[in-house]
Amino acid sequence: MELRTLQYFVQTVASGTVTAAADHLHITQPGLSRQLRQLEQELGVELFHRTGGRLTPTRAGQALLPLAQEVLERADALRVAATYQAQGRLDRVTIGAPLTTLRDVVAPFIATLDADDPTPEVFQADGQTAAEVLGRGADLAVTSTPARAPYETRTLAVLPVWACVPATHRWAERKRIKLAELADVPLVLPPRSFTSRISLEAALRRDGLSYGAAVEAADGTVAQALAAAGRGVAVVSDDPQFDLCPLPIRTSDGDLSVRLVSAWDSRHPARAALADIADRLSQFVAARYS
């Protein structure tokens, strides 16, 4: 079984058709179809339902997809480690982080890097531990969960979770709100895997509270757009958008927040270079949010 064939499988699932996958992979459609059939023969299962030009993964295909992705990610990590051993420097660094953190923290940090720094690559990792993110092939994980040995960590920041309302809302002129007040108004929330929602629901459980009506948005940006449209109070950790008023949320344990840490494997051959990047990221966040 070749890594290239696994890549074909993963890309075909993402593309949905052989035509689109072949275009993305820069190979012929017959060649791709032949490789997929060969992979199915090697594995002894059908990976796709083939209907009207579309390919949708079978139950077996859905079960094997994350394993194939993990193999490809680990193979990529092996190449990075080998390059470091050969060149004595980190040529590329892969960072896994929640979507909001990628957009508001990691992407602005990447914009400050120069030509001598490793080439950054990123992927979205919501609601995952540092071990899970690093296990997917990241060199550096940004997460809200603590990490233990053999992982090393740096605290990045403690970021506020906001209740965002439009300027016309009755709360707009307030300095902050109490957590209990969220139980009495419609909310717009990001998915359960997002750190802001995890923090909110943990605080509610801790204080013996619950919220009522709520709309789940695709992410923090969409949640704020819905709040701007008057659909409810958006509870997010994203930077405020759409001219919304961000209000701190007071809980029994202080203002609601998300603690971010960066983590890497202490056994990584480029651990010193990763520690340096983590330190620089921490300094960047401190300067940006101070």
XYZ file of C-alpha atoms in Angstrom:
290
model
C 0.000 0.000 0.000
C 1.452 3.356 -1.055
C 1.017 6.697 0.675
C 0.111 8.176 -2.691
C -2.892 5.852 -2.959
C -4.089 6.873 0.499
C -3.772 10.496 -0.598
C -5.981 9.704 -3.606
C -8.602 8.183 -1.290
C -8.619 11.165 1.074
C -8.783 13.719 -1.741
C -11.604 11.883 -3.522
C -13.697 11.948 -0.358
C -13.032 15.682 -0.031
C -13.808 16.390 -3.702
C -16.863 14.167 -4.065
C -16.179 13.199 -7.681
C -13.357 11.541 -9.578
C -13.290 14.496 -11.977
C -12.718 17.076 -9.245
C -10.239 14.875 -7.371
C -8.259 14.113 -10.542
C -8.053 17.829 -11.365
C -6.799 18.589 -7.858
C -4.257 15.763 -7.935
C -3.159 16.481 -11.527
C -3.709 12.925 -12.739
C -6.092 11.392 -15.283
C -9.555 10.247 -14.245
C -9.012 6.651 -15.449
C -5.720 6.538 -13.565
C -7.359 7.749 -10.362
C -10.255 5.306 -10.692
C -7.796 2.458 -11.220
C -5.786 3.441 -8.120
C -8.932 3.620 -5.975
C -10.043 0.166 -7.152
C -6.579 -1.181 -6.377
C -6.748 0.266 -2.855
C -10.149 -1.344 -2.313
C -8.719 -4.685 -3.407
C -5.754 -4.330 -1.051
C -8.011 -3.451 1.884
C -10.705 -5.978 1.013
C -13.578 -3.472 1.331
C -15.486 -1.075 -0.885
C -14.605 2.493 0.028
C -17.130 4.299 -2.178
C -20.690 4.180 -3.410
C -20.499 5.082 -7.111
C -23.708 6.807 -8.226
C -24.184 9.105 -11.200
C -20.616 10.306 -11.327
C -20.462 11.024 -7.605
C -18.472 9.024 -5.090
C -19.669 8.951 -1.503
C -17.819 6.959 1.153
C -19.353 3.710 2.326
C -19.594 2.950 6.026
C -16.203 1.244 5.752
C -14.827 4.249 3.873
C -16.042 6.611 6.589
C -14.451 4.432 9.268
C -11.107 4.193 7.450
C -10.888 7.847 6.377
C -9.525 9.241 9.691
C -6.955 6.434 9.822
C -5.791 7.253 6.302
C -5.565 10.939 7.207
C -3.531 10.090 10.294
C -1.102 7.945 8.289
C -0.550 10.794 5.822
C -0.083 13.343 8.597
C 2.419 11.146 10.434
C 4.319 10.499 7.208
C 4.508 14.243 6.672
C 5.815 14.683 10.225
C 8.478 12.059 9.483
C 9.611 14.022 6.432
C 9.852 17.202 8.523
C 11.963 15.417 11.144
C 14.221 13.923 8.475
C 14.736 17.334 6.872
C 15.679 18.784 10.247
C 18.210 16.024 10.835
C 19.719 16.575 7.391
C 19.779 20.392 7.373
C 20.072 21.197 11.070
C 17.145 23.609 10.888
C 13.365 23.459 10.836
C 12.282 24.004 7.246
C 8.538 23.833 7.864
C 6.279 23.999 10.922
C 2.703 22.740 11.142
C 0.404 24.391 13.685
C -2.949 22.949 14.739
C -5.386 25.235 16.545
C -9.098 25.972 17.009
C -10.690 27.941 14.176
C -11.074 31.157 16.182
C -7.459 30.968 17.340
C -6.249 30.317 13.800
C -8.046 33.396 12.560
C -7.430 35.831 15.432
C -4.041 34.689 16.777
C -2.103 32.302 14.534
C -2.752 33.989 11.172
C -1.729 37.476 12.417
C 1.391 35.910 13.964
C 2.282 34.209 10.683
C 2.127 37.614 8.992
C 5.055 38.738 11.187
C 7.400 35.904 10.160
C 10.298 36.542 7.804
C 12.080 34.562 5.115
C 14.466 32.877 7.566
C 11.627 31.377 9.597
C 10.158 27.929 8.889
C 7.365 27.879 6.322
C 4.128 27.657 8.347
C 1.243 25.336 7.611
C -1.924 25.176 9.707
C -4.974 23.017 10.223
C -8.148 23.448 12.241
C -8.422 21.468 15.481
C -11.463 22.343 17.584
C -12.217 20.633 20.882
C -9.083 18.464 20.828
C -6.358 17.901 23.386
C -2.733 18.751 22.688
C -1.951 15.043 22.344
C -4.703 14.627 19.747
C -3.574 17.648 17.732
C 0.080 16.592 17.796
C -0.989 13.065 16.931
C -2.545 14.429 13.745
C 0.850 15.655 12.592
C 1.141 19.124 14.117
C 4.552 20.243 15.328
C 2.916 22.850 17.547
C -0.571 22.611 19.053
C -2.597 25.522 20.373
C -5.300 24.330 22.729
C -7.285 25.234 25.817
C -6.541 21.943 27.574
C -3.427 21.353 29.732
C -0.763 18.947 28.499
C 1.481 16.636 30.500
C 4.817 14.941 29.834
C 6.210 14.155 27.336
C 4.713 17.419 26.080
C 6.126 20.843 26.860
C 3.863 23.887 27.033
C 3.844 27.669 27.082
C 0.922 29.760 28.278
C -0.189 31.960 25.407
C -2.974 34.025 26.877
C -6.146 34.151 28.882
C -8.664 35.523 26.396
C -12.115 36.843 27.302
C -15.343 35.183 26.252
C -17.712 37.947 25.222
C -21.460 38.428 25.165
C -21.759 40.405 21.922
C -24.810 42.586 21.304
C -25.700 45.282 18.739
C -25.591 48.944 19.737
C -29.404 49.004 19.893
C -29.551 46.235 22.526
C -30.570 47.172 26.070
C -27.217 45.858 27.357
C -25.098 47.867 24.922
C -24.158 50.601 27.416
C -23.268 48.225 30.243
C -19.733 47.447 31.396
C -20.411 43.710 31.859
C -23.211 41.219 32.452
C -23.717 38.389 34.908
C -23.663 34.787 33.748
C -27.172 34.218 35.131
C -28.545 36.895 32.802
C -27.738 34.731 29.782
C -30.374 32.244 30.946
C -33.109 34.790 30.220
C -32.246 35.796 26.642
C -31.934 33.989 23.293
C -28.325 33.020 22.603
C -26.322 32.428 19.448
C -23.541 29.928 20.102
C -20.703 28.374 18.101
C -20.548 24.551 17.910
C -19.941 22.529 21.080
C -16.338 21.807 20.083
C -15.419 25.517 20.226
C -13.472 26.630 23.291
C -15.780 29.568 24.034
C -18.796 27.272 24.230
C -16.908 24.697 26.284
C -15.971 27.466 28.727
C -19.541 28.815 28.848
C -21.155 25.449 29.522
C -18.561 24.547 32.160
C -19.266 27.835 33.976
C -23.017 27.252 33.807
C -22.641 23.770 35.296
C -20.356 25.113 38.009
C -22.924 27.765 38.982
C -25.912 25.422 38.675
C -27.357 27.337 35.718
C -28.550 26.558 32.204
C -29.509 28.566 29.153
C -32.840 28.464 27.352
C -33.389 29.269 23.687
C -30.230 29.036 21.606
C -29.237 28.938 17.954
C -26.063 27.079 16.983
C -23.996 28.866 14.338
C -21.273 27.402 12.144
C -18.564 29.437 13.895
C -17.963 32.599 15.899
C -18.126 34.902 12.892
C -21.535 33.582 11.847
C -22.695 33.757 15.478
C -21.815 37.448 15.544
C -23.520 38.043 12.202
C -26.710 36.508 13.601
C -26.402 38.658 16.723
C -26.031 41.739 14.526
C -29.233 40.671 12.771
C -31.039 40.593 16.112
C -31.280 36.814 16.494
C -29.788 36.716 19.988
C -26.727 37.391 22.121
C -23.566 35.875 20.617
C -21.250 34.229 23.154
C -17.842 34.007 21.496
C -14.127 34.489 22.068
C -13.577 35.967 18.591
C -12.540 39.560 18.115
C -15.771 41.618 17.901
C -17.188 42.202 14.416
C -20.184 43.872 12.753
C -20.011 46.835 15.165
C -21.168 44.653 18.066
C -20.578 45.674 21.671
C -18.484 43.024 23.504
C -19.426 42.591 27.168
C -17.402 40.603 29.733
C -19.413 37.859 31.445
C -19.067 37.742 35.232
C -19.172 34.258 36.813
C -18.628 33.020 40.362
C -14.999 32.418 39.337
C -14.308 35.784 37.706
C -14.867 36.913 34.140
C -15.499 34.087 31.681
C -12.371 33.347 29.676
C -10.426 30.808 27.652
C -6.862 29.886 28.609
C -4.718 29.110 25.598
C -1.486 27.124 25.701
C 0.929 26.021 23.012
C 2.326 22.508 23.264
C 4.913 20.385 21.490
C 6.513 16.984 21.953
C 9.725 17.172 24.000
C 11.026 14.255 21.902
C 10.686 16.208 18.637
C 14.118 16.542 16.982
C 13.481 20.283 16.544
C 12.130 20.862 20.051
C 14.453 23.848 20.641
C 13.220 25.540 17.467
C 9.610 24.804 18.431
C 10.177 26.268 21.899
C 11.521 29.425 20.257
C 8.452 29.710 18.015
C 6.177 29.132 21.019
C 7.966 31.885 22.956
C 7.629 34.298 20.057
C 3.950 33.436 19.691
C 3.427 34.120 23.408
C 5.160 37.492 23.092
C 3.059 38.338 20.044
C -0.192 37.500 21.843
C 0.861 39.510 24.904
C 1.583 42.561 22.741
C -1.604 42.168 20.693
C -4.007 41.719 23.594
C -2.334 43.710 26.374
